[in-house]
mmCIF file of C-alpha atoms in Angstrom:
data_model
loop_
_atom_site.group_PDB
_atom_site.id
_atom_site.type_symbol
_atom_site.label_atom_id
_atom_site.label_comp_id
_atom_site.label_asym_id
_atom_site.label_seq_id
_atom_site.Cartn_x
_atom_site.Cartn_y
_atom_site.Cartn_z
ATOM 1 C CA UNK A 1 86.968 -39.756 147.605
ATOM 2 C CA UNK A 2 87.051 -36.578 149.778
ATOM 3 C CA UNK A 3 89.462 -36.548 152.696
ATOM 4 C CA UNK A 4 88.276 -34.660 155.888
ATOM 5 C CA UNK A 5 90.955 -34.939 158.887
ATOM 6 C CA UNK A 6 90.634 -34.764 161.762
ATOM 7 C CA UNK A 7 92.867 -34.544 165.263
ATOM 8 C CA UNK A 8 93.668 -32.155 168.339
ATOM 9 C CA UNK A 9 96.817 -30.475 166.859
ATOM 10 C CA UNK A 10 95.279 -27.754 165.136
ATOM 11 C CA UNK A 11 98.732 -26.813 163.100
ATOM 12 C CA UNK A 12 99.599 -30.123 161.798
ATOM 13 C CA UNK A 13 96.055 -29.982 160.139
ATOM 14 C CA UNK A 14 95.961 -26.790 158.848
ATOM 15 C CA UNK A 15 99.125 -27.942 157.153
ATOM 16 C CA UNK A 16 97.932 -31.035 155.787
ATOM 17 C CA UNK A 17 94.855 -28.746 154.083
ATOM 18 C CA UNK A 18 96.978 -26.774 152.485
ATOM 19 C CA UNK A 19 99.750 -29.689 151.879
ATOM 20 C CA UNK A 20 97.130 -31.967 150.411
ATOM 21 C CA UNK A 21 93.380 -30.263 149.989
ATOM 22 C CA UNK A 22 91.870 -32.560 152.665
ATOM 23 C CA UNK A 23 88.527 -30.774 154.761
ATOM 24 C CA UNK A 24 89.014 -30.590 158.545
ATOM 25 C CA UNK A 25 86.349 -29.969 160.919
ATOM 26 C CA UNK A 26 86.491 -26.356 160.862
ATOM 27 C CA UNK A 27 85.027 -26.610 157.158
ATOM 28 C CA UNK A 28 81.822 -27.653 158.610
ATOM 29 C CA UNK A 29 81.665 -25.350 161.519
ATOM 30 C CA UNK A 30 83.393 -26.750 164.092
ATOM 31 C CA UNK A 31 85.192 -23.614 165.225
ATOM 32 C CA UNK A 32 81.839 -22.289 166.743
ATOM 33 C CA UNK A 33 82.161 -24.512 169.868
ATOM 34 C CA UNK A 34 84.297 -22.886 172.484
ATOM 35 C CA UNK A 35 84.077 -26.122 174.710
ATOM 36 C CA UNK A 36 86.211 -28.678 173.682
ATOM 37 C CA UNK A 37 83.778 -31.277 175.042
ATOM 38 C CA UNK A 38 81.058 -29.929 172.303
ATOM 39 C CA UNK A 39 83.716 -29.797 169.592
ATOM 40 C CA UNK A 40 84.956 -33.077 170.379
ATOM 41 C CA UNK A 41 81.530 -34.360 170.078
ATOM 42 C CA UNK A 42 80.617 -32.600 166.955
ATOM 43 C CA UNK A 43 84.090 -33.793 165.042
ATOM 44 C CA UNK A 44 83.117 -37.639 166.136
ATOM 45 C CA UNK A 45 79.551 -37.056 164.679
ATOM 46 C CA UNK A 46 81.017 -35.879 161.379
ATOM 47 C CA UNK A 47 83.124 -38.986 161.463
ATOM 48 C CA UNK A 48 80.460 -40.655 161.894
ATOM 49 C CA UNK A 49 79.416 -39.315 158.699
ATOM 50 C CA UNK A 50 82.298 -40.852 156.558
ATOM 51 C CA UNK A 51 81.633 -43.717 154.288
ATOM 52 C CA UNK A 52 85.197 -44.850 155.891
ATOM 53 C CA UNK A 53 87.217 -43.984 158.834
ATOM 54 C CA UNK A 54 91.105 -44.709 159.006
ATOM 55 C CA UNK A 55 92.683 -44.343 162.396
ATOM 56 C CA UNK A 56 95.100 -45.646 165.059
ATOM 57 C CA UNK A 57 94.213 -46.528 168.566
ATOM 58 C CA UNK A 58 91.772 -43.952 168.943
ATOM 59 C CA UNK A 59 88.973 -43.993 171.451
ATOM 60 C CA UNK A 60 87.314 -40.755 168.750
ATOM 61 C CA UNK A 61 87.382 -43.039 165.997
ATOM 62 C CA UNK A 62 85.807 -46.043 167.871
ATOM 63 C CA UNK A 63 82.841 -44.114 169.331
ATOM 64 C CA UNK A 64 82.141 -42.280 165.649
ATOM 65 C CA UNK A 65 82.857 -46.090 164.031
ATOM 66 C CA UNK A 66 79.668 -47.338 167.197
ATOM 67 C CA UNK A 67 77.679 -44.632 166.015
ATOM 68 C CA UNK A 68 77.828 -44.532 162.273
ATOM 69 C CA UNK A 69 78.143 -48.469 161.873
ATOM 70 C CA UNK A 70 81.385 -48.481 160.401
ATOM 71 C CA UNK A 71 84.701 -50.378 160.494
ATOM 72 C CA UNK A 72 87.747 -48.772 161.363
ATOM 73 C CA UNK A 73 90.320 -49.589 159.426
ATOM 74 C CA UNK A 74 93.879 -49.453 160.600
ATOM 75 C CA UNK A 75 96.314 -47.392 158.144
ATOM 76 C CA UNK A 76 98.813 -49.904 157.409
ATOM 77 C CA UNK A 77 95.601 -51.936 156.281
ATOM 78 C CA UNK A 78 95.186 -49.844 152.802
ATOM 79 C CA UNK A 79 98.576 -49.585 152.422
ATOM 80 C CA UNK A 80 100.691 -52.458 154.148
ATOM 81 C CA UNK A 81 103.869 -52.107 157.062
ATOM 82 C CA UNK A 82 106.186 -52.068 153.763
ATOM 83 C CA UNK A 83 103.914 -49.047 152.103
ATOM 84 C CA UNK A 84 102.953 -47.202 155.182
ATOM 85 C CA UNK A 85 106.576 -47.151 156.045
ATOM 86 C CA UNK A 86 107.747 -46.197 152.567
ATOM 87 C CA UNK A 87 105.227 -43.270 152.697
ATOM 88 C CA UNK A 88 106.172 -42.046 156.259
ATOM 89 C CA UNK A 89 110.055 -42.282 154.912
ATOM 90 C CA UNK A 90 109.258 -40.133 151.784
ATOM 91 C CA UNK A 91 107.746 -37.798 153.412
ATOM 92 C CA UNK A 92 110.369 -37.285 155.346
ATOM 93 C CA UNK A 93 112.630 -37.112 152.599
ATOM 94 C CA UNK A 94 111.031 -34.365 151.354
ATOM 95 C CA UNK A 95 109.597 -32.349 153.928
ATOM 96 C CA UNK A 96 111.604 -33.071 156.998
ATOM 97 C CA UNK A 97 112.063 -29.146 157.621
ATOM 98 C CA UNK A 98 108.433 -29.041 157.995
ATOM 99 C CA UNK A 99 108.221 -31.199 161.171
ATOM 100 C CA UNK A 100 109.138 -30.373 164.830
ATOM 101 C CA UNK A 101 112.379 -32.551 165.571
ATOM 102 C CA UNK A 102 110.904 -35.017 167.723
ATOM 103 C CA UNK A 103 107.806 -35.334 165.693
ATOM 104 C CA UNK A 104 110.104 -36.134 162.606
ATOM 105 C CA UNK A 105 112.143 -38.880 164.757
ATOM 106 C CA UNK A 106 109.030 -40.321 165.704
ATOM 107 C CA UNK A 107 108.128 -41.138 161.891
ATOM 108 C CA UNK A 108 111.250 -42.674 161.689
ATOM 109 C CA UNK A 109 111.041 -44.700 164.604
ATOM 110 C CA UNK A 110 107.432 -46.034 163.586
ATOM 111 C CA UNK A 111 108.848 -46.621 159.899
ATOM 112 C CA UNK A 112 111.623 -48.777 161.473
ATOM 113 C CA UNK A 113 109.080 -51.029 163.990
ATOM 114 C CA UNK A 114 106.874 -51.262 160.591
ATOM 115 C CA UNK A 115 110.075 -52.816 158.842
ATOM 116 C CA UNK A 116 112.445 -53.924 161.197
ATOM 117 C CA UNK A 117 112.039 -57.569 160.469
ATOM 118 C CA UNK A 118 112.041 -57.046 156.679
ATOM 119 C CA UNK A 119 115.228 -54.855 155.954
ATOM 120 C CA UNK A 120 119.023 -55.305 155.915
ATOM 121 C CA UNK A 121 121.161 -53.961 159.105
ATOM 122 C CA UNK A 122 122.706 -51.175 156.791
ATOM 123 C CA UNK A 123 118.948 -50.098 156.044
ATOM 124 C CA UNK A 124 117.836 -50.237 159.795
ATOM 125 C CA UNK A 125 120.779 -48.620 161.441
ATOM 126 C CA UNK A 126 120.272 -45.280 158.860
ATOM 127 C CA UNK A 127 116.748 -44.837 160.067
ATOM 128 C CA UNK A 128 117.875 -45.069 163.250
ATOM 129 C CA UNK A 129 120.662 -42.692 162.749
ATOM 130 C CA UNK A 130 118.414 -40.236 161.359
ATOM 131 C CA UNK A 131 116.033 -40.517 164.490
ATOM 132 C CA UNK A 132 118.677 -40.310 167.256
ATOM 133 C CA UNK A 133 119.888 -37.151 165.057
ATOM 134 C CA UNK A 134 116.787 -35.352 166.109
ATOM 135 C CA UNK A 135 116.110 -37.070 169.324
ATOM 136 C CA UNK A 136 119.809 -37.852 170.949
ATOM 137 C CA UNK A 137 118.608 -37.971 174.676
ATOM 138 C CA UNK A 138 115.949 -41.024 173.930
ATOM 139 C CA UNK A 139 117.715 -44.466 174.662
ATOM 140 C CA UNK A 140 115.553 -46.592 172.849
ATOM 141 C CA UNK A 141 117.518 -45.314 168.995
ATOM 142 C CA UNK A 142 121.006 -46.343 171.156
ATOM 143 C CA UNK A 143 119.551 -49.519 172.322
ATOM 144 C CA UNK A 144 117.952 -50.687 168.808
ATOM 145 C CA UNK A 145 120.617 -49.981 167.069
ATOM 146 C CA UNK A 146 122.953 -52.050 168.983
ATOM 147 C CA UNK A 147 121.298 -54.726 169.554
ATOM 148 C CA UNK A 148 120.996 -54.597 165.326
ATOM 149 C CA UNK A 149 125.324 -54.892 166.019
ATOM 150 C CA UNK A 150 124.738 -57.693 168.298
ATOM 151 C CA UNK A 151 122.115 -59.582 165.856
ATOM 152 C CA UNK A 152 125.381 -59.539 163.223
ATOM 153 C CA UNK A 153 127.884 -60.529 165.837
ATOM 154 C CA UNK A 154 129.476 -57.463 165.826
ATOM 155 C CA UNK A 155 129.928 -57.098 169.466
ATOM 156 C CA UNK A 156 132.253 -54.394 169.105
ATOM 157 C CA UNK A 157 129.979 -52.193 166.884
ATOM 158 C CA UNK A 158 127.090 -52.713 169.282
ATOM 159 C CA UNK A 159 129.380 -51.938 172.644
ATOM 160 C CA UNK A 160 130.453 -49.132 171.171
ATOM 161 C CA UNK A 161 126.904 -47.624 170.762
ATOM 162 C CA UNK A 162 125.828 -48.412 174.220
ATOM 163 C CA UNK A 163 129.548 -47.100 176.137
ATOM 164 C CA UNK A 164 128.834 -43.592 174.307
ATOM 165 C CA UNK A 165 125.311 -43.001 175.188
ATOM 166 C CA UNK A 166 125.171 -43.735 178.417
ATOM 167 C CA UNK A 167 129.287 -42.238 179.272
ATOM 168 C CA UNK A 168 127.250 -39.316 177.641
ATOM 169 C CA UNK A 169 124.425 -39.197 180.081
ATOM 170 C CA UNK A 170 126.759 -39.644 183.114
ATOM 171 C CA UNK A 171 128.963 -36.650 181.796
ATOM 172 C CA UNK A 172 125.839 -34.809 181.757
ATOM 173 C CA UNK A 173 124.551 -35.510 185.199
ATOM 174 C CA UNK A 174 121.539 -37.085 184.061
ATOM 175 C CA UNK A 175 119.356 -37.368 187.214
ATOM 176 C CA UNK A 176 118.254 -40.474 186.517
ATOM 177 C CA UNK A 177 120.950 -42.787 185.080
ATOM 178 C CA UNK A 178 118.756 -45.997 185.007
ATOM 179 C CA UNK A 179 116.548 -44.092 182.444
ATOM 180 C CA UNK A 180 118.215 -46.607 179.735
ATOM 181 C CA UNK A 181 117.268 -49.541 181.445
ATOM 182 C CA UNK A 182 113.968 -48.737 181.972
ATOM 183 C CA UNK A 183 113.616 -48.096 178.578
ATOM 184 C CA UNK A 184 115.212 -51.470 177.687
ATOM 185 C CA UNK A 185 112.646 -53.292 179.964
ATOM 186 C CA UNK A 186 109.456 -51.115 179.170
ATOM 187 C CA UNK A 187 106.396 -53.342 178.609
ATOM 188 C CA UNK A 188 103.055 -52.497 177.044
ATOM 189 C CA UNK A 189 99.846 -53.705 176.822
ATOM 190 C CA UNK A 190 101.605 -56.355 174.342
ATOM 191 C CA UNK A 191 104.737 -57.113 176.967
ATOM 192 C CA UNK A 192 107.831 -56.109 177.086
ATOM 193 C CA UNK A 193 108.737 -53.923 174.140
ATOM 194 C CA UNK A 194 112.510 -55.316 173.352
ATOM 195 C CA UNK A 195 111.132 -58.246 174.376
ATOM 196 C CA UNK A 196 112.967 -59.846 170.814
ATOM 197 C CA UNK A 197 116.837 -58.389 171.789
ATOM 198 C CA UNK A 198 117.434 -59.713 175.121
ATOM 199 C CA UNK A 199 118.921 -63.023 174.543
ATOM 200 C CA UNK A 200 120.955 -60.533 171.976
ATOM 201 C CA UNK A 201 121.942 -58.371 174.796
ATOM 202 C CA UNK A 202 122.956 -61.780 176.754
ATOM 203 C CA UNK A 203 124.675 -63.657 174.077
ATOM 204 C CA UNK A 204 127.106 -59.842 173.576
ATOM 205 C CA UNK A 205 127.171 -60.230 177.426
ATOM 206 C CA UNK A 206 128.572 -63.351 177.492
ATOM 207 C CA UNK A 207 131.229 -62.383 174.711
ATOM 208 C CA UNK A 208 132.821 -59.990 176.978
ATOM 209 C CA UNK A 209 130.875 -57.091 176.757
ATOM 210 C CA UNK A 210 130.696 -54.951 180.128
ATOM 211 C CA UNK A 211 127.738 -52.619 178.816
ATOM 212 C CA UNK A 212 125.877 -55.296 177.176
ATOM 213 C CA UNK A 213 126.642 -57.253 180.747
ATOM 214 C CA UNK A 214 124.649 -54.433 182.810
ATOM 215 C CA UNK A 215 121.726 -54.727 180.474
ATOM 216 C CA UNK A 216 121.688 -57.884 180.830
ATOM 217 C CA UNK A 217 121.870 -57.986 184.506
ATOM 218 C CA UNK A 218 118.954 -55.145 184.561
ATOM 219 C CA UNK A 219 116.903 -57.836 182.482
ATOM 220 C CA UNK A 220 117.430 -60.651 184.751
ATOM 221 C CA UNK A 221 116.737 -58.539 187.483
ATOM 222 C CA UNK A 222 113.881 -56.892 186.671
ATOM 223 C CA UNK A 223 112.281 -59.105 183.524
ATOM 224 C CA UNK A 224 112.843 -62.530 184.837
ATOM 225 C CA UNK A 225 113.491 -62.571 188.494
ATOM 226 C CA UNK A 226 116.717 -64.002 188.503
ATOM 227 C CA UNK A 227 118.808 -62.584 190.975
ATOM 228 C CA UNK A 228 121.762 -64.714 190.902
ATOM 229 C CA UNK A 229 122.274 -64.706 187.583
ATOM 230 C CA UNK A 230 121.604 -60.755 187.082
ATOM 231 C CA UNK A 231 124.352 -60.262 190.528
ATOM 232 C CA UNK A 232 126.881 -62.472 188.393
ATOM 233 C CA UNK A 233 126.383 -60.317 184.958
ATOM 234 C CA UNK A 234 126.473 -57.249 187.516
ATOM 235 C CA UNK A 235 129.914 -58.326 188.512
ATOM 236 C CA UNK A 236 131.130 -58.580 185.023
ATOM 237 C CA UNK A 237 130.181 -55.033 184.230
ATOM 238 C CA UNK A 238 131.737 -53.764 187.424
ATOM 239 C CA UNK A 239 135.056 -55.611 187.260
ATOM 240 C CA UNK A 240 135.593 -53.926 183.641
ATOM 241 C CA UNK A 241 134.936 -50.348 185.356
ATOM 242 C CA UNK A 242 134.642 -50.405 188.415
ATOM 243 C CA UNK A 243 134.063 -46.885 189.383
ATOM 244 C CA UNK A 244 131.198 -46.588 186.369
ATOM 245 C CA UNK A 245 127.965 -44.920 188.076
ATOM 246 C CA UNK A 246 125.467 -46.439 185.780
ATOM 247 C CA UNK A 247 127.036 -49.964 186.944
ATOM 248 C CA UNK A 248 127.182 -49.506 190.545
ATOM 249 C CA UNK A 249 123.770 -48.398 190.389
ATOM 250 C CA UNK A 250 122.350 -51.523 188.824
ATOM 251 C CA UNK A 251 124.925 -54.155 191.411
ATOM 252 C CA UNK A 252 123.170 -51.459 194.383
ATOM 253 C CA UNK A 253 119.365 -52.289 192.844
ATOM 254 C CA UNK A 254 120.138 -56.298 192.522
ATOM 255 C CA UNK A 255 121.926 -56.706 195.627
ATOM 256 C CA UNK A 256 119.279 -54.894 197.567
ATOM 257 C CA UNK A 257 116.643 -56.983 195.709
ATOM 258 C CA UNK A 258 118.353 -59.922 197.092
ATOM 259 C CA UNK A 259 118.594 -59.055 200.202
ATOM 260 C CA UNK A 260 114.825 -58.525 201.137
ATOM 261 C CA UNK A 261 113.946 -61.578 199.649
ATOM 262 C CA UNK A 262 116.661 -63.364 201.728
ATOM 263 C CA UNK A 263 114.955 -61.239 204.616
ATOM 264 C CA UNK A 264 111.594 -62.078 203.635
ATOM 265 C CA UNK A 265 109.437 -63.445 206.433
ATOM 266 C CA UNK A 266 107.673 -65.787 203.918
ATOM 267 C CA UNK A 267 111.013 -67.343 202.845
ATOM 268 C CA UNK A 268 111.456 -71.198 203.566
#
């Protein structure tokens, strides 16, 4: 069946035409609209078009699916989390080089949320490796991959992983030195998105481990409203090291919490 692909960064198609054959809009005359209103009307009307439309979350695909009476189908729904995985990681294999670095970390970080609950430790932390490689200021690689140490007990391992990212932000001056925690505690439309580590991140905590502690405090703190509880794992982290920014930044955000709710007018 004939592929025609379509999407708003004009070099990634032109390179999967010549990678793989596939029409894109401009094969039909798309390139006469100017307006990118018009054009983005005419692509969803040769969509429309298609016997079948494969897409992610896109609102393009859903209007041209309304108008032409057709299903979209998700891609992992031809070819599985396994396959679509396998084929992200191959192509990656192969033609790395040909991606911009970040573009390249995000296939591997969708390959590893398509397998993460199917594939050994080993497997996980070397896609994860490869992805902070390309993309070393995003927390979430430094946070996955230790809360993979934690999920084997290797408290150490995972400790390790969190001490040198964020003793590397701090070095750097990072303006904002809570950006790790508010990556931890990120929610989507679906909840919070390492929803599945945090009792990991509590049970390292309570094993002694002042970096895992902090997260864990942040998490009480800001996930589950428990104050106490998030001041006491707070404490841990500080009495390790005590002049750590990152940790007197997350005691400064709980005890202030605490304090205008024990303020609160509405408090009985």
């Amino acid at each position: 069946m004939a592929t025609l692909v379509i999407g708003q960064d004009r070099a990634t198609l032109d390179y999967l035409k010549s990678e793989t054959g596939a029409f894109v809009s401009d094969d039909f005359g798309a390139g006469q609209f100017e307006d990118e209103t018009l054009r983005a009307f005419f692509e969803m009307a040769l969509m429309a078009r298609c016997r079948q439309i494969y897409a992610g979350s896109s609102v393009f695909a859903t209007m041209s699916s309304v108008m032409g009476g057709i299903r979209v189908l998700r891609p992992k729904a031809l070819f599985g989390d396994r396959g679509t995985a396998t084929a992200i990681l191959d192509e990656l294999k192969v033609r790395q080089s040909d991606y911009h670095p970040l573009e390249a970390a995000f296939g591997y970080q969708s390959a590893f949320l398509l397998m993460e609950d199917s594939i050994n430790p080993a497997q996980a932390r070397g896609i994860l490796e490869r992805a902070a490689a390309l993309d070393p200021q995003n927390p979430a690689y430094a946070l996955k991959m230790a809360a993979g140490y934690f999920r084997e007990q290797n408290y150490r391992g995972g400790e390790a992983i969190l001490k040198a990212f964020m003793l590397r932000e701090i070095d750097a001056g990072a303006e904002n030195s809570m950006q790790i925690m508010q990556v931890l505690t990120g929610a989507s439309w679906r909840g919070h998105v390492m929803a599945g580590d945090f009792e990991l991140y509590l049970v390292a905590a309570k094993a002694g481990c002042p970096y895992a502690a902090a997260c864990t405090a942040h998490i009480l703190h800001t996930v589950l409203g428990r104050t106490e509880a998030a001041l006491a794992m707070a404490a841990l982290s500080l009495e390790a090291e005590p002049a750590n920014r990152l940790f007197r930044d997350i005691e400064l955000a709980v005890r202030t919490a605490a304090t205008a709710n024990d303020s609160s007018p509405l408090r009985v």
